[in-house]
């Protein structure tokens, strides 16, 4: 059996969904199961085990519960739950395309789960997808990314609570091919 790379561990569709729910959260397997009801219990536990084994998530507490021990999971080191530049630079073009396909498949899965709800209202729910092309110098691009980082940082650490709804915001940046000079 070949060892999965960190990239493969993180971008597995079920594990990616678990990671998304554990960002800034401490949850038991039962709580995760309630958030991901479409994932069979055996699959959930198998993927939690893989994430713990690879150090992406950690068991941060153990709670006695009716004669058993209920584990509480969290992401202790957020950098372990993301793919760093050093990992990305090691990948081939085909590997990058494969990663992008996994990323897009995850987004499509989230959108499909949204659409499969009994009652949806795209406008009231704030559903949106857009594409915008911009001409930016390197300085303007860096400034834009820094401004987006400030905006995201204001809400990225919000905890799950009554009145809050998880929303997925995905960013894809594809630069135009450089002209040879």
Coordinates of C-alpha atoms in Angstrom, one line a residue, residues 91-151:
X91 CA 3.9 18.8 -7.9
X92 CA 3.8 18.2 -11.6
X93 CA 1.3 19.9 -14.0
X94 CA -0.8 16.8 -14.0
X95 CA -0.8 16.7 -10.2
X96 CA -1.9 20.3 -10.1
X97 CA -4.7 19.6 -12.5
X98 CA -5.8 16.7 -10.3
X99 CA -5.8 18.9 -7.2
X100 CA -7.9 21.5 -9.0
X101 CA -10.4 18.8 -10.1
X102 CA -10.7 17.6 -6.5
X103 CA -11.2 21.2 -5.4
X104 CA -13.9 21.8 -8.0
X105 CA -15.5 18.4 -7.2
X106 CA -15.7 19.4 -3.5
X107 CA -17.3 22.7 -4.4
X108 CA -19.8 21.0 -6.7
X109 CA -20.6 18.5 -4.0
X110 CA -21.3 21.4 -1.6
X111 CA -23.5 23.1 -4.1
X112 CA -25.4 19.9 -4.9
X113 CA -26.0 19.3 -1.2
X114 CA -27.4 22.8 -1.0
X115 CA -29.7 22.3 -4.0
X116 CA -30.9 19.0 -2.7
X117 CA -32.4 20.6 0.4
X118 CA -36.2 20.6 0.6
X119 CA -36.5 24.3 0.7
X120 CA -34.0 26.7 -0.9
X121 CA -34.2 30.3 -1.8
X122 CA -31.1 31.3 -3.8
X123 CA -31.7 35.0 -3.4
X124 CA -32.5 35.0 0.4
X125 CA -29.7 32.5 1.1
X126 CA -27.2 34.7 -0.7
X127 CA -26.1 32.1 -3.2
X128 CA -23.7 33.6 -5.7
X129 CA -21.0 32.7 -8.1
X130 CA -19.2 35.2 -10.2
X131 CA -16.2 35.5 -12.4
X132 CA -14.3 38.8 -12.9
X133 CA -11.2 39.4 -14.8
X134 CA -9.0 42.4 -13.8
X135 CA -5.9 43.9 -15.1
X136 CA -3.5 44.4 -12.2
X137 CA 0.1 45.2 -11.7
X138 CA 2.0 42.9 -9.3
X139 CA 1.7 45.7 -6.6
X140 CA -2.0 46.1 -7.3
X141 CA -2.5 42.3 -7.1
X142 CA -0.6 42.1 -3.8
X143 CA -2.7 45.0 -2.4
X144 CA -5.9 43.3 -3.4
X145 CA -4.9 40.0 -1.8
X146 CA -3.9 41.9 1.4
X147 CA -7.2 43.7 1.5
X148 CA -9.1 40.4 1.0
X149 CA -7.1 38.9 3.8
X150 CA -8.1 41.7 6.1
X151 CA -11.8 41.2 5.2

